[in-house]
């Protein structure tokens, strides 16, 4: 496995830097701030020939099926899309999932967010939606290690991606040790003086920690 890091690109990085980083990344997640800065055309140009496993669009889609499909259609250069699960199945996520499947694209659903105010009141409902839709993966905040372990137990081999590492206080490697597959990291990389060096250091910290995850649910892929 070349890396367990997904770069959260919420700010433009140069093509040269991205090219330098491509072999040290699992994927790149592009956020609204980036696309609002560059526009769709330039974003596509910047990412088009990068050798990473997934380009994930993170607009946290939360609308009726028709609108979500129209958004996805305009971003066909990406391999994967993130939607909120709270919007429910019929007329929304069922239509989006069908469309993504038909176009060989992946869906990730938000399960647990990383910020303090995220409520667990709807956990059962969210888990039911995830079961019904059966996405490629789910997002569980890396700041909530018990939730990662809980969702790993409940959802077996479903991919878990975890934001909140570094800038939001979670320690690199802890999410993977708790059961996540990949850690989503933004500011600690793109705001670093040398983003490539920062990424390499983070990769090393994660790999070292994973080697010593005693009793963790972590599974080798
Ligand atoms: O804190 P940073 O700079 O490392 O960036 C974190 C990224 O993860 C940023 O793009 C933000 O939108 C995203 N994120 C969270 O921080 N918390 C969440 O609960 C969920 C996400 C997220 O990526 O959701 C979809 C995967």
Short mmCIF file of C-alpha atoms and ligand atoms in Angstrom, two decimals:
data_model
loop_
_atom_site.label_atom_id
_atom_site.label_comp_id
_atom_site.label_asym_id
_atom_site.label_seq_id
_atom_site.Cartn_x
_atom_site.Cartn_y
_atom_site.Cartn_z
CA UNK A 1 0.00 0.00 0.00
CA UNK A 2 1.66 3.25 -1.07
CA UNK A 3 -0.06 5.48 1.49
CA UNK A 4 -3.01 5.75 3.86
CA UNK A 5 -3.35 9.49 3.28
CA UNK A 6 -6.05 11.27 1.33
CA UNK A 7 -5.06 14.88 0.72
CA UNK A 8 -7.93 17.27 1.51
CA UNK A 9 -7.29 19.86 -1.16
CA UNK A 10 -9.30 22.85 -0.05
CA UNK A 11 -6.72 25.25 -1.45
CA UNK A 12 -4.82 25.09 -4.77
CA UNK A 13 -1.39 23.47 -4.86
CA UNK A 14 0.78 23.68 -7.94
CA UNK A 15 0.84 20.89 -10.50
CA UNK A 16 4.57 20.36 -9.75
CA UNK A 17 3.91 19.83 -6.06
CA UNK A 18 1.03 17.47 -6.77
CA UNK A 19 3.17 15.49 -9.21
CA UNK A 20 5.86 15.23 -6.54
CA UNK A 21 3.29 13.99 -4.02
CA UNK A 22 1.30 11.56 -6.19
CA UNK A 23 3.36 8.49 -5.25
CA UNK A 24 2.95 9.25 -1.54
CA UNK A 25 -0.84 9.64 -1.59
CA UNK A 26 -3.75 7.22 -1.74
CA UNK A 27 -6.12 9.84 -3.07
CA UNK A 28 -7.11 13.48 -3.30
CA UNK A 29 -10.34 14.90 -1.92
CA UNK A 30 -11.39 18.16 -3.52
CA UNK A 31 -13.54 20.56 -1.58
CA UNK A 32 -15.83 23.42 -2.51
CA UNK A 33 -13.27 26.11 -1.54
CA UNK A 34 -10.87 24.73 -4.17
CA UNK A 35 -13.44 24.48 -6.94
CA UNK A 36 -14.79 27.97 -6.13
CA UNK A 37 -11.22 29.30 -6.38
CA UNK A 38 -10.21 27.57 -9.60
CA UNK A 39 -13.47 26.74 -11.33
CA UNK A 40 -14.33 23.30 -12.65
CA UNK A 41 -12.24 23.56 -15.81
CA UNK A 42 -8.95 24.43 -14.08
CA UNK A 43 -9.59 21.92 -11.31
CA UNK A 44 -10.00 19.20 -13.91
CA UNK A 45 -6.84 20.30 -15.74
CA UNK A 46 -4.84 20.29 -12.51
CA UNK A 47 -5.91 16.80 -11.47
CA UNK A 48 -6.51 15.03 -14.73
CA UNK A 49 -3.34 13.01 -15.16
CA UNK A 50 -2.35 12.48 -11.53
CA UNK A 51 -1.60 8.91 -10.60
CA UNK A 52 -3.69 8.47 -7.44
CA UNK A 53 -6.27 5.79 -6.66
CA UNK A 54 -9.24 8.09 -6.17
CA UNK A 55 -10.21 11.69 -6.83
CA UNK A 56 -13.04 12.27 -4.38
CA UNK A 57 -15.40 15.22 -4.75
CA UNK A 58 -16.44 16.45 -1.33
CA UNK A 59 -19.41 18.76 -1.79
CA UNK A 60 -21.25 16.75 0.90
CA UNK A 61 -24.22 16.40 -1.43
CA UNK A 62 -27.57 16.77 0.35
CA UNK A 63 -30.37 17.34 -2.14
CA UNK A 64 -33.00 15.58 -4.22
CA UNK A 65 -31.67 12.90 -6.56
CA UNK A 66 -32.12 14.94 -9.72
CA UNK A 67 -29.96 17.84 -8.48
CA UNK A 68 -27.24 15.61 -7.04
CA UNK A 69 -27.03 13.76 -10.37
CA UNK A 70 -26.71 17.08 -12.27
CA UNK A 71 -23.82 18.09 -10.00
CA UNK A 72 -22.03 14.77 -10.44
CA UNK A 73 -22.49 14.92 -14.21
CA UNK A 74 -20.46 18.16 -14.34
CA UNK A 75 -17.56 16.59 -12.44
CA UNK A 76 -17.11 13.40 -14.42
CA UNK A 77 -13.30 13.59 -14.12
CA UNK A 78 -13.65 12.46 -10.48
CA UNK A 79 -13.92 8.82 -9.42
CA UNK A 80 -15.88 9.27 -6.19
CA UNK A 81 -18.45 11.51 -4.54
CA UNK A 82 -19.42 12.22 -0.94
CA UNK A 83 -23.03 12.71 0.13
CA UNK A 84 -24.73 13.20 3.47
CA UNK A 85 -26.65 10.19 4.72
CA UNK A 86 -29.24 12.17 6.71
CA UNK A 87 -31.11 13.07 3.50
CA UNK A 88 -32.47 9.53 3.35
CA UNK A 89 -32.95 6.93 0.68
CA UNK A 90 -36.04 7.36 -1.51
CA UNK A 91 -35.83 10.09 -4.14
CA UNK A 92 -32.35 11.09 -3.02
CA UNK A 93 -29.58 8.58 -2.21
CA UNK A 94 -31.21 5.70 -4.09
CA UNK A 95 -31.18 7.76 -7.31
CA UNK A 96 -27.65 9.04 -6.73
CA UNK A 97 -26.30 5.55 -6.02
CA UNK A 98 -27.98 4.11 -9.12
CA UNK A 99 -26.52 6.88 -11.27
CA UNK A 100 -23.01 6.48 -9.81
CA UNK A 101 -23.13 2.69 -10.24
CA UNK A 102 -24.20 3.08 -13.86
CA UNK A 103 -21.22 5.38 -14.45
CA UNK A 104 -18.70 3.29 -12.49
CA UNK A 105 -18.24 5.95 -9.80
CA UNK A 106 -17.94 5.44 -6.05
CA UNK A 107 -20.16 6.82 -3.30
CA UNK A 108 -19.08 7.71 0.22
CA UNK A 109 -21.64 8.62 2.88
CA UNK A 110 -21.00 10.81 5.90
CA UNK A 111 -21.55 8.76 9.08
CA UNK A 112 -19.94 10.75 11.91
CA UNK A 113 -18.47 14.23 11.53
CA UNK A 114 -15.28 15.33 13.26
CA UNK A 115 -16.47 18.51 14.99
CA UNK A 116 -17.58 18.70 18.60
CA UNK A 117 -21.20 19.61 17.93
CA UNK A 118 -22.03 16.57 15.77
CA UNK A 119 -25.04 14.85 17.34
CA UNK A 120 -25.27 11.10 17.85
CA UNK A 121 -29.06 11.33 18.19
CA UNK A 122 -29.50 10.04 14.65
CA UNK A 123 -26.95 7.23 14.73
CA UNK A 124 -29.46 4.39 14.27
CA UNK A 125 -31.12 6.21 11.39
CA UNK A 126 -27.79 6.93 9.71
CA UNK A 127 -26.68 3.31 10.07
CA UNK A 128 -29.94 2.13 8.48
CA UNK A 129 -29.42 4.47 5.52
CA UNK A 130 -25.84 3.21 5.09
CA UNK A 131 -27.06 -0.41 5.20
CA UNK A 132 -29.75 0.26 2.62
CA UNK A 133 -27.54 2.19 0.20
CA UNK A 134 -24.39 0.10 0.66
CA UNK A 135 -21.86 2.71 -0.48
CA UNK A 136 -18.19 1.99 -1.17
CA UNK A 137 -17.30 3.78 2.02
CA UNK A 138 -18.20 6.03 4.91
CA UNK A 139 -16.70 9.10 6.57
CA UNK A 140 -16.10 8.84 10.33
CA UNK A 141 -14.27 11.65 12.14
CA UNK A 142 -10.75 10.78 13.27
CA UNK A 143 -11.45 12.78 16.41
CA UNK A 144 -14.01 10.11 17.44
CA UNK A 145 -11.95 6.95 17.73
CA UNK A 146 -14.68 4.96 19.50
CA UNK A 147 -17.04 5.71 16.62
CA UNK A 148 -14.49 4.44 14.10
CA UNK A 149 -14.21 1.16 16.01
CA UNK A 150 -18.01 0.94 16.32
CA UNK A 151 -18.61 1.54 12.60
CA UNK A 152 -15.81 -0.87 11.69
CA UNK A 153 -17.55 -3.60 13.71
CA UNK A 154 -20.94 -2.77 12.22
CA UNK A 155 -19.88 -2.38 8.60
CA UNK A 156 -17.23 -5.07 8.18
CA UNK A 157 -15.12 -4.38 5.14
CA UNK A 158 -16.69 -1.09 4.06
CA UNK A 159 -13.97 1.54 3.50
CA UNK A 160 -13.70 4.10 6.31
CA UNK A 161 -12.07 7.45 5.64
CA UNK A 162 -11.34 9.76 8.56
CA UNK A 163 -10.83 13.54 8.65
CA UNK A 164 -9.77 15.61 11.64
CA UNK A 165 -6.14 14.51 11.76
CA UNK A 166 -3.49 17.08 12.68
CA UNK A 167 -5.13 20.52 12.48
CA UNK A 168 -8.30 19.40 14.29
CA UNK A 169 -6.37 17.66 17.04
CA UNK A 170 -6.41 13.96 16.18
CA UNK A 171 -3.00 12.22 16.04
CA UNK A 172 -1.80 10.76 12.75
CA UNK A 173 -2.24 7.00 12.65
CA UNK A 174 -4.79 6.81 15.46
CA UNK A 175 -7.78 6.63 13.11
CA UNK A 176 -6.20 3.79 11.13
CA UNK A 177 -5.35 1.98 14.36
CA UNK A 178 -8.99 2.34 15.45
CA UNK A 179 -10.21 0.73 12.23
CA UNK A 180 -10.15 3.36 9.47
CA UNK A 181 -8.60 2.65 6.09
CA UNK A 182 -7.39 6.14 5.22
CA UNK A 183 -6.81 9.45 6.99
CA UNK A 184 -7.94 12.68 5.32
CA UNK A 185 -5.41 15.47 5.88
CA UNK A 186 -5.63 19.04 4.62
CA UNK A 187 -4.08 22.08 6.29
CA UNK A 188 -1.17 20.21 7.87
CA UNK A 189 -0.02 19.41 4.33
CA UNK A 190 -1.13 22.25 2.06
CA UNK A 191 -0.20 25.00 4.53
CA UNK A 192 3.22 23.50 5.28
CA UNK A 193 6.28 25.33 4.01
CA UNK A 194 7.18 22.15 2.14
CA UNK A 195 3.97 20.14 1.54
CA UNK A 196 5.84 17.16 0.09
CA UNK A 197 8.15 16.92 3.12
CA UNK A 198 5.14 17.26 5.45
CA UNK A 199 3.35 14.45 3.63
CA UNK A 200 6.37 12.15 3.82
CA UNK A 201 6.74 12.79 7.54
CA UNK A 202 3.04 12.10 8.13
CA UNK A 203 3.18 8.88 6.08
CA UNK A 204 6.09 7.70 8.18
CA UNK A 205 4.32 8.53 11.46
CA UNK A 206 1.24 6.61 10.31
CA UNK A 207 3.19 3.57 9.15
CA UNK A 208 5.23 3.45 12.38
CA UNK A 209 2.09 3.71 14.48
CA UNK A 210 0.24 1.07 12.49
CA UNK A 211 3.09 -1.40 13.04
CA UNK A 212 2.51 -1.06 16.78
CA UNK A 213 -1.28 -0.93 16.98
CA UNK A 214 -1.76 -3.41 19.78
CA UNK A 215 -5.28 -4.75 19.95
CA UNK A 216 -6.47 -2.41 17.25
CA UNK A 217 -9.08 -3.53 14.77
CA UNK A 218 -6.77 -2.49 11.95
CA UNK A 219 -6.81 -5.02 9.13
CA UNK A 220 -4.32 -5.41 6.32
CA UNK A 221 -5.90 -4.98 2.88
O1 LIG B 1 -8.72 19.92 9.07
P1 LIG B 1 -8.04 19.69 7.76
O2 LIG B 1 -7.46 20.91 7.15
O3 LIG B 1 -7.10 18.52 7.78
O4 LIG B 1 -9.19 19.29 6.70
C1 LIG B 1 -10.18 18.37 6.99
C2 LIG B 1 -10.95 18.07 5.75
O5 LIG B 1 -11.90 17.06 6.07
C3 LIG B 1 -11.74 19.24 5.18
O6 LIG B 1 -11.76 19.11 3.79
C4 LIG B 1 -13.15 19.04 5.74
O7 LIG B 1 -14.16 19.47 4.85
C5 LIG B 1 -13.22 17.52 5.84
N1 LIG B 1 -14.09 17.00 6.89
C6 LIG B 1 -13.94 17.35 8.20
O8 LIG B 1 -13.02 18.09 8.56
N2 LIG B 1 -14.82 16.85 9.12
C7 LIG B 1 -15.82 16.01 8.81
O9 LIG B 1 -16.55 15.57 9.68
C8 LIG B 1 -15.98 15.62 7.47
C9 LIG B 1 -15.06 16.08 6.54
C10 LIG B 1 -15.10 15.50 5.27
O10 LIG B 1 -14.13 15.35 4.56
O11 LIG B 1 -16.29 15.02 4.91
C11 LIG B 1 -16.40 14.30 3.79
C12 LIG B 1 -15.34 13.27 3.67
#
